[in-house]
PDB file of C-alpha atoms in Angstrom:
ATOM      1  CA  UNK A  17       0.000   0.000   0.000  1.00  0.00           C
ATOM      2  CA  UNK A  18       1.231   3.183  -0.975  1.00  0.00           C
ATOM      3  CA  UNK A  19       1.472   6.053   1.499  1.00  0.00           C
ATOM      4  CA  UNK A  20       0.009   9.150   0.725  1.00  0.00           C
ATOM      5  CA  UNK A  21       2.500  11.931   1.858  1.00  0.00           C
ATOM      6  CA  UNK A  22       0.096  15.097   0.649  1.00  0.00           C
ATOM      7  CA  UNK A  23      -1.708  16.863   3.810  1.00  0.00           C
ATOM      8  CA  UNK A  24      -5.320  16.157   3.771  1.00  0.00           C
ATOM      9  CA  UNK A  25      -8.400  17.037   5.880  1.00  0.00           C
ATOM     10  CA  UNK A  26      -8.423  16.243   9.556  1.00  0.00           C
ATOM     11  CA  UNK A  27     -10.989  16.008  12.578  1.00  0.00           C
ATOM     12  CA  UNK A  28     -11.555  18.645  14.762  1.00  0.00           C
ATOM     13  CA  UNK A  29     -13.122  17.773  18.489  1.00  0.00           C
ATOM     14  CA  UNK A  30     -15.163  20.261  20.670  1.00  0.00           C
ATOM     15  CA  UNK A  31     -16.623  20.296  24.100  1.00  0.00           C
ATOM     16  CA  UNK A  32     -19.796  20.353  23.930  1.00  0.00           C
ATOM     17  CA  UNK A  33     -21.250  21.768  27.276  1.00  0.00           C
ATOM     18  CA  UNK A  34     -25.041  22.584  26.208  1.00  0.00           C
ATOM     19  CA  UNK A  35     -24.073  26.706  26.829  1.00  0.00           C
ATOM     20  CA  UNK A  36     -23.984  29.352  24.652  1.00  0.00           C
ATOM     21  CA  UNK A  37     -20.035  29.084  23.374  1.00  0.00           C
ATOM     22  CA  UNK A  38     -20.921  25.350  22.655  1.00  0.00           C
ATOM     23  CA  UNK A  39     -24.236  25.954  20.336  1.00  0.00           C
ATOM     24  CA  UNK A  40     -22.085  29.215  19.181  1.00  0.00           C
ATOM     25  CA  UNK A  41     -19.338  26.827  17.268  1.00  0.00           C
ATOM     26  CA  UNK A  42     -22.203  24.657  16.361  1.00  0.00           C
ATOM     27  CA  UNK A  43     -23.955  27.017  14.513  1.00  0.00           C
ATOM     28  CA  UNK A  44     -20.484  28.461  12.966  1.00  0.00           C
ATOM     29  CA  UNK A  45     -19.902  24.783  11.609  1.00  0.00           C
ATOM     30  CA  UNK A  46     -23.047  24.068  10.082  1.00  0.00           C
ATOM     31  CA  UNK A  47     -22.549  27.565   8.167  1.00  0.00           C
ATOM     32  CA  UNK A  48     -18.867  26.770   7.599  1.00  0.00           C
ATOM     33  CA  UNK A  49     -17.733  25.339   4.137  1.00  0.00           C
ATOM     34  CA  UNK A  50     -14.888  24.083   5.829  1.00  0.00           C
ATOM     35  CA  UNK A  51     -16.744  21.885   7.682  1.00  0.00           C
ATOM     36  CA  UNK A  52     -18.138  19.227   5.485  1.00  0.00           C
ATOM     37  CA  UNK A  53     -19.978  16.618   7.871  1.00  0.00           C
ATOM     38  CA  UNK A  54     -20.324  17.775  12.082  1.00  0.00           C
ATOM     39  CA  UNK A  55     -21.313  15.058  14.320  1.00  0.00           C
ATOM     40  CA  UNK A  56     -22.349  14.301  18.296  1.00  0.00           C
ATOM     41  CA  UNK A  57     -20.435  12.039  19.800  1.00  0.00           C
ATOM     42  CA  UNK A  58     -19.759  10.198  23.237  1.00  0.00           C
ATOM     43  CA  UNK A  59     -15.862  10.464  23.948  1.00  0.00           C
ATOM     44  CA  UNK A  60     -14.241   7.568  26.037  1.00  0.00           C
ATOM     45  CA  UNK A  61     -10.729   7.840  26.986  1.00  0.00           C
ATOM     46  CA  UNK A  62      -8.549   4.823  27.573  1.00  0.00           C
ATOM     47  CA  UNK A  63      -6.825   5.290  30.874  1.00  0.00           C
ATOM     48  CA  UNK A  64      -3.295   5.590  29.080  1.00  0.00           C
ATOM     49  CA  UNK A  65      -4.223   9.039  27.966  1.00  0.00           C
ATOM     50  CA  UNK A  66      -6.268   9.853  30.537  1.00  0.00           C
ATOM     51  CA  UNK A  67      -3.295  11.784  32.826  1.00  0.00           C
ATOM     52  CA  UNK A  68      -2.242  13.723  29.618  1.00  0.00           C
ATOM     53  CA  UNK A  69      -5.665  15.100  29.494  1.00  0.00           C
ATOM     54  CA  UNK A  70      -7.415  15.642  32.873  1.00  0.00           C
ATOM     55  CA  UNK A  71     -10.020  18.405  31.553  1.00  0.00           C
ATOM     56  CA  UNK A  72     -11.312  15.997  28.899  1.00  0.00           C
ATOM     57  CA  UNK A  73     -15.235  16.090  28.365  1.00  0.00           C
ATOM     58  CA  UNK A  74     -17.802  13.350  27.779  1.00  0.00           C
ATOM     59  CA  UNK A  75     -19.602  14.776  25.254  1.00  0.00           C
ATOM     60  CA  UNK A  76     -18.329  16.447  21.780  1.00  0.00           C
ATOM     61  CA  UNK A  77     -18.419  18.408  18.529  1.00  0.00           C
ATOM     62  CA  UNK A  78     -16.849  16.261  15.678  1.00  0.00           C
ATOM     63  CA  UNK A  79     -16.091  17.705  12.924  1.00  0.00           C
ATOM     64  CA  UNK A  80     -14.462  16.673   9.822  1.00  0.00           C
ATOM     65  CA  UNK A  81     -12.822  19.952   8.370  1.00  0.00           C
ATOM     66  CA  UNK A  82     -10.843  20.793   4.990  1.00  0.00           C
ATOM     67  CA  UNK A  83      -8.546  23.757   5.975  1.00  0.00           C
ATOM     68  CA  UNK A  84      -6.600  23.512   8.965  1.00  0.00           C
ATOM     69  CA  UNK A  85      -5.958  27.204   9.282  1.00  0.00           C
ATOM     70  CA  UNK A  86      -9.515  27.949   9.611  1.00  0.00           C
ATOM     71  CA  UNK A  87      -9.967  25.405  12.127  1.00  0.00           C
ATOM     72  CA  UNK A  88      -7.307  26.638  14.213  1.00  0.00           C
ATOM     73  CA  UNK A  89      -8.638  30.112  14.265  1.00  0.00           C
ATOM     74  CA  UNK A  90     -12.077  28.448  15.277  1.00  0.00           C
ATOM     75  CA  UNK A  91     -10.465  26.914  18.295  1.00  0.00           C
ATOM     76  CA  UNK A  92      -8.536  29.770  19.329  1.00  0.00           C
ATOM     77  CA  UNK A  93     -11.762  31.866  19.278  1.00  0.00           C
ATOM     78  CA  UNK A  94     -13.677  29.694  21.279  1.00  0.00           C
ATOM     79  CA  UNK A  95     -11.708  28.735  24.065  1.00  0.00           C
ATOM     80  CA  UNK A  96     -12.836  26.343  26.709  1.00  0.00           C
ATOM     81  CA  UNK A  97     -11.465  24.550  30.033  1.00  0.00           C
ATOM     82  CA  UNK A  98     -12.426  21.173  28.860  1.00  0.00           C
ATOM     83  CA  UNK A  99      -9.744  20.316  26.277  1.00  0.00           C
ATOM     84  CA  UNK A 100     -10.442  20.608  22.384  1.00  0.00           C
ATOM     85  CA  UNK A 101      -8.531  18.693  20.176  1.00  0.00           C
ATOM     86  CA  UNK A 102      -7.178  19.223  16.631  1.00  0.00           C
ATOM     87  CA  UNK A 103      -6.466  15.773  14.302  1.00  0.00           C
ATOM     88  CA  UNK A 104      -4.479  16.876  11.134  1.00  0.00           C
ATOM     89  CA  UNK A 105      -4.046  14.010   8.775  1.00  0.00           C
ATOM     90  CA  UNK A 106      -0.849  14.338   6.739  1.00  0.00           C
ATOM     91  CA  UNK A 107      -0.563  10.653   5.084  1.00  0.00           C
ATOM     92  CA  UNK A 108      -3.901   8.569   4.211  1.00  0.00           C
ATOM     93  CA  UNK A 109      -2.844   4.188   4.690  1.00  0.00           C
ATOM     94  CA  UNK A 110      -6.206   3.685   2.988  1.00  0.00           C
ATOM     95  CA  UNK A 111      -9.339   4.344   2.107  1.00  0.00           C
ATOM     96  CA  UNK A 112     -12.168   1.840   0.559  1.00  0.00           C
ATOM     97  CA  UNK A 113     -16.216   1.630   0.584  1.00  0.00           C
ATOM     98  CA  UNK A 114     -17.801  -1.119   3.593  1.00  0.00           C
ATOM     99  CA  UNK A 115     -21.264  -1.530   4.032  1.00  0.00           C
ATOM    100  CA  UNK A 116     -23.143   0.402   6.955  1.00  0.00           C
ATOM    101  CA  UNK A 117     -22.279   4.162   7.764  1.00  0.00           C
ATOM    102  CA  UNK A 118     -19.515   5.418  10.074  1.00  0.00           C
ATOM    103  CA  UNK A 119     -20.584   5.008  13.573  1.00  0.00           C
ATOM    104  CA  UNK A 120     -17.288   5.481  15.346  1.00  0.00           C
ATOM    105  CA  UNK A 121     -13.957   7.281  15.252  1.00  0.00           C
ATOM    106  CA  UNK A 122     -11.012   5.199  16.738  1.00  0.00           C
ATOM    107  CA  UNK A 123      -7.746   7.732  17.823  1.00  0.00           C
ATOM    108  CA  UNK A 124      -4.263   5.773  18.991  1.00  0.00           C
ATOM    109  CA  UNK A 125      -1.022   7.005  19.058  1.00  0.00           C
ATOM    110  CA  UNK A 126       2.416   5.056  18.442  1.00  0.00           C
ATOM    111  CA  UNK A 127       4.699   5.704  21.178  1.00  0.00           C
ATOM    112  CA  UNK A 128       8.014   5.106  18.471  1.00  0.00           C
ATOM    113  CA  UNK A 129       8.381   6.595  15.389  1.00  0.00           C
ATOM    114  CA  UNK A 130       8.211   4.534  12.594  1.00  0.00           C
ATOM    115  CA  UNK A 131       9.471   4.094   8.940  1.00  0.00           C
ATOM    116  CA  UNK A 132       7.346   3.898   6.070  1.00  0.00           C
ATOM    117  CA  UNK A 133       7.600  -0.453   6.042  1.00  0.00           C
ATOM    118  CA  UNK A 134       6.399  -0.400   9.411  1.00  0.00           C
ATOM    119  CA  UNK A 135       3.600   2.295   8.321  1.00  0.00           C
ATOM    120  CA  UNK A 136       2.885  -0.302   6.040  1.00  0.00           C
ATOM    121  CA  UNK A 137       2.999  -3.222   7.532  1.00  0.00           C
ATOM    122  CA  UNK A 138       0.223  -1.505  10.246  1.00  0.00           C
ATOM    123  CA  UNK A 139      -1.907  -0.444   7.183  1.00  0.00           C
ATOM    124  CA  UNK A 140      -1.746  -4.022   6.145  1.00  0.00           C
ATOM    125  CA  UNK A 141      -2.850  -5.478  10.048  1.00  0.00           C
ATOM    126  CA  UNK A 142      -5.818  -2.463  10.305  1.00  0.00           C
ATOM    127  CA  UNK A 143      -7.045  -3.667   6.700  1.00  0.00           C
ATOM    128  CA  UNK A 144      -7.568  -6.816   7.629  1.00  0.00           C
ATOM    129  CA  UNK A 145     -10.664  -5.671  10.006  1.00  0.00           C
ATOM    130  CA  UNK A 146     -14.040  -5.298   7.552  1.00  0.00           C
ATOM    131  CA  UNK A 147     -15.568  -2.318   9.369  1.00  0.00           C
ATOM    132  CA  UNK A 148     -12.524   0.292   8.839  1.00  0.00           C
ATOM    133  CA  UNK A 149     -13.710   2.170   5.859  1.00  0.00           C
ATOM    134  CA  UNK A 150     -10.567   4.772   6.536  1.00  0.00           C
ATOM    135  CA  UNK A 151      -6.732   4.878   8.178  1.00  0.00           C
ATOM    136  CA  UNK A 152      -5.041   7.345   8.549  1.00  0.00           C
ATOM    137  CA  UNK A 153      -1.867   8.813  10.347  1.00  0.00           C
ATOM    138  CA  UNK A 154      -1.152  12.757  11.460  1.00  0.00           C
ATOM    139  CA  UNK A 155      -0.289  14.544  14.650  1.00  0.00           C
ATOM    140  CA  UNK A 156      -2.764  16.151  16.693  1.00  0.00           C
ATOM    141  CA  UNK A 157      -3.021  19.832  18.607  1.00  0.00           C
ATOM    142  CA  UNK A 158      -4.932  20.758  21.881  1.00  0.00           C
ATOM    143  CA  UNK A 159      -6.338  23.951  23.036  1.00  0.00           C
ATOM    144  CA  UNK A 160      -7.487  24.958  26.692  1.00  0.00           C
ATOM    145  CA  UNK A 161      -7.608  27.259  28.779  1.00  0.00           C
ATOM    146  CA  UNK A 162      -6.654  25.035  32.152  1.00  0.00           C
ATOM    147  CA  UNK A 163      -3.344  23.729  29.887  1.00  0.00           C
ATOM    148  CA  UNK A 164      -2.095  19.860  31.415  1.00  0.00           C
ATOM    149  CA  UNK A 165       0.052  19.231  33.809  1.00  0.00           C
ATOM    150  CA  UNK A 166       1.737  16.431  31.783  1.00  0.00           C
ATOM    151  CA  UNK A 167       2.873  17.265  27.727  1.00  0.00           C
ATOM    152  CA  UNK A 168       1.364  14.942  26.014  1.00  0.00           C
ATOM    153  CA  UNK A 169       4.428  13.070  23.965  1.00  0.00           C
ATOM    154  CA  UNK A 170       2.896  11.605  20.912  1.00  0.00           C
ATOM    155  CA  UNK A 171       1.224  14.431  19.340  1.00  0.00           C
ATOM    156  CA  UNK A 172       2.898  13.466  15.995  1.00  0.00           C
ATOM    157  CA  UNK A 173       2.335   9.982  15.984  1.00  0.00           C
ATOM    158  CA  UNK A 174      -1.213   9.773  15.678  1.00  0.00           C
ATOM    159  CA  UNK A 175      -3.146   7.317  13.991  1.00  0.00           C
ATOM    160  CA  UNK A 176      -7.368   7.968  13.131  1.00  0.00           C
ATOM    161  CA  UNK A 177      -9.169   4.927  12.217  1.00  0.00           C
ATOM    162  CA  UNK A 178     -12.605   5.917  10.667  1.00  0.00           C
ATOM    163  CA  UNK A 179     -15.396   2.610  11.029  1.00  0.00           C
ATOM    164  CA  UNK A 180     -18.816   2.287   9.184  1.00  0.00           C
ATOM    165  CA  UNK A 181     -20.364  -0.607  10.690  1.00  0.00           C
ATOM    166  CA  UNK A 182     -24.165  -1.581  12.338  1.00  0.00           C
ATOM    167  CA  UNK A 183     -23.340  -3.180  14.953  1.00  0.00           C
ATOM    168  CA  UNK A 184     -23.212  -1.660  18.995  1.00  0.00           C
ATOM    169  CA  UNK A 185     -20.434   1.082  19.666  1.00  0.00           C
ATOM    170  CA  UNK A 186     -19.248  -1.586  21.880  1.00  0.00           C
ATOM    171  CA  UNK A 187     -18.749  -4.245  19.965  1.00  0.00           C
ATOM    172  CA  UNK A 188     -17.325  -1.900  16.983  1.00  0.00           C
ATOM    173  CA  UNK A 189     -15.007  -1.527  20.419  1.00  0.00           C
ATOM    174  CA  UNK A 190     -13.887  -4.451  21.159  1.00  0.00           C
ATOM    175  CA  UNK A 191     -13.219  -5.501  17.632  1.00  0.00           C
ATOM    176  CA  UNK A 192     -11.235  -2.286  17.425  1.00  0.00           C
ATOM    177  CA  UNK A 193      -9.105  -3.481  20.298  1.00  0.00           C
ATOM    178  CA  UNK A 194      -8.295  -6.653  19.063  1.00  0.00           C
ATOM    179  CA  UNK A 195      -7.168  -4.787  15.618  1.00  0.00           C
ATOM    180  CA  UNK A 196      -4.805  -2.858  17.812  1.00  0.00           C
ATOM    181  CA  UNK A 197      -3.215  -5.854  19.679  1.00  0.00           C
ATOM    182  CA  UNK A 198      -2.816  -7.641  16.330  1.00  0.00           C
ATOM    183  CA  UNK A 199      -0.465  -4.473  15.351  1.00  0.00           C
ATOM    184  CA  UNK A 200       1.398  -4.487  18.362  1.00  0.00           C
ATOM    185  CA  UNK A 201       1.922  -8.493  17.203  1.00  0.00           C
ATOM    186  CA  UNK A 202       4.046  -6.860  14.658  1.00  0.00           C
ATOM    187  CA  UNK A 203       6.268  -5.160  16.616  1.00  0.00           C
ATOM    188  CA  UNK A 204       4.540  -1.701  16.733  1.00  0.00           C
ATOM    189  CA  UNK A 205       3.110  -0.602  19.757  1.00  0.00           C
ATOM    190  CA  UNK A 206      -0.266   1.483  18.918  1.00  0.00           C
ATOM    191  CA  UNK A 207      -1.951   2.654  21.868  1.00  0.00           C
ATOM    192  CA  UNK A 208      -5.947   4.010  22.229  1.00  0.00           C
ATOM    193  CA  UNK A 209      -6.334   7.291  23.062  1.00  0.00           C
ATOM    194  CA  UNK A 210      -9.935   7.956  22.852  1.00  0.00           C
ATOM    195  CA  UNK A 211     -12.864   6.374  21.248  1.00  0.00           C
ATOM    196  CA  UNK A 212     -15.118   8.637  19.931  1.00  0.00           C
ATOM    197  CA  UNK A 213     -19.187   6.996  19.486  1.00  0.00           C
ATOM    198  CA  UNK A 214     -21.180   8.874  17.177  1.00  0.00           C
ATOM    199  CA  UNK A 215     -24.762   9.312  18.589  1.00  0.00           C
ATOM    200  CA  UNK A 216     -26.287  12.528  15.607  1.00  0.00           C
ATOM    201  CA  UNK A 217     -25.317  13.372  12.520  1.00  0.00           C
ATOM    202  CA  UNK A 218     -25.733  17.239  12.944  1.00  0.00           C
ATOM    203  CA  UNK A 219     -24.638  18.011   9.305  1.00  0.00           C
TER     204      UNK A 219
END
C-alpha cells in the first residue's frame, strides 16, 4: 500500500457543554464550508491518555474539516477549560467503501516513530478488520484554557481509524481493540487514546 505523503483534511473535536459558546461553534460549523460533515459524539478515553488530558469532556463536537488554518482560528476563538482537540491528517494508509455508515472514530497514538515499512505493515494489520472504511496517520493539537500538567508526547504519531459498521459502539469496540493488539503483534506498539461513538449526525 502506498502512502500518501500530501496533507489532507483532519478532525476537529469540541466540548460540547449545552451553553452558549458550545451551540455558538455549532452554529459556525453548520454555516462553515470548511466543515463538510459535524457530528455528536460520546468520547471515552482509555486510561493511558487519561493523565495527559485531565479536563477531557464526555460529550463532543466532531467535525471533519478541509482547511486547517480555519480550524485553528475556530479553536482559538472559542476557548474552553475542557480540552479541544485538533487531528491533522498528513498521510492517508487507505481508504475503501464497507457496508453500513460510520458510527465510530477510533484515535491511537504510536509511542516510536516509525518508517514507512512499518507504516505499512500496520496499514496491512488495520485492513484486515471489515468495518474500517478509513486509516489514517497525522499529529494532533490541543487547546485549553486550564493547559495539562503532563505534555502529552505523541502528538505526531497519531493514527485515526474511521469505522462504518451496524453493529453496537461496543462491539465496533472491542473488535477495534483486538485490531490494535494484532499491530502491536508486529512489533509496533499502537496505543488508544480515545474512542469517539457517534450518537447525531448534525450536518
Amino acid at each position: 500500500m502506498s502512502l500518501s505523503q500530501t496533507v489532507l483534511d483532519g478532525y476537529a473535536c469540541v466540548p460540547y457543554m449545552h451553553d452558549h459558546r458550545s451551540i455558538e461553534i455549532k452554529d459556525a460549523w453548520h454555516a462553515s464550508n470548511n466543515v463538510e460533515n459535524m457530528f455528536f459524539v460520546t468520547a471515552t478515553f482509555s486510561s493511558d491518555s487519561k493523565p495527559y488530558f485531565p479536563s477531557h469532556a464526555n460529550h463532543y463536537l466532531l467535525a471533519k474539516f478541509s482547511d486547517n488554518a480555519k480550524i485553528t482560528k475556530d479553536m482559538a476563538m472559542h476557548p474552553q477549560e475542557k480540552t479541544a482537540f485538533v487531528f491533522n491528517i498528513s498521510s492517508e494508509l487507505f481508504e475503501r467503501d464497507v457496508e453500513g455508515t460510520m458510527n465510530f472514530v477510533s484515535v491511537y497514538y504510536l509511542e516510536y516513530s516509525k518508517s514507512d515499512e512499518d507504516l505499512s505493515d500496520l496499514a496491512m494489520v488495520v485492513s484486515k478488520n471489515d468495518r474500517v472504511s478509513k486509516a489514517s496517520t497525522g499529529n494532533m493539537l490541543t487547546f485549553s484554557s486550564e493547559p495539562s500538567k503532563f505534555t502529552f508526547p505523541y502528538s505526531n504519531n497519531m493514527v485515526v481509524l474511521e469505522v462504518s459498521s451496524q453493529k453496537s459502539h461496543q462491539s465496533v469496540n472491542k473488535y477495534c481493540e483486538m485490531t490494535r493488539r494484532n499491530v502491536c503483534r508486529k512489533g509496533i506498539t499502537m496505543t488508544n487514546m480515545v474512542g469517539l461513538s457517534i450518537l447525531e449526525k448534525l450536518k
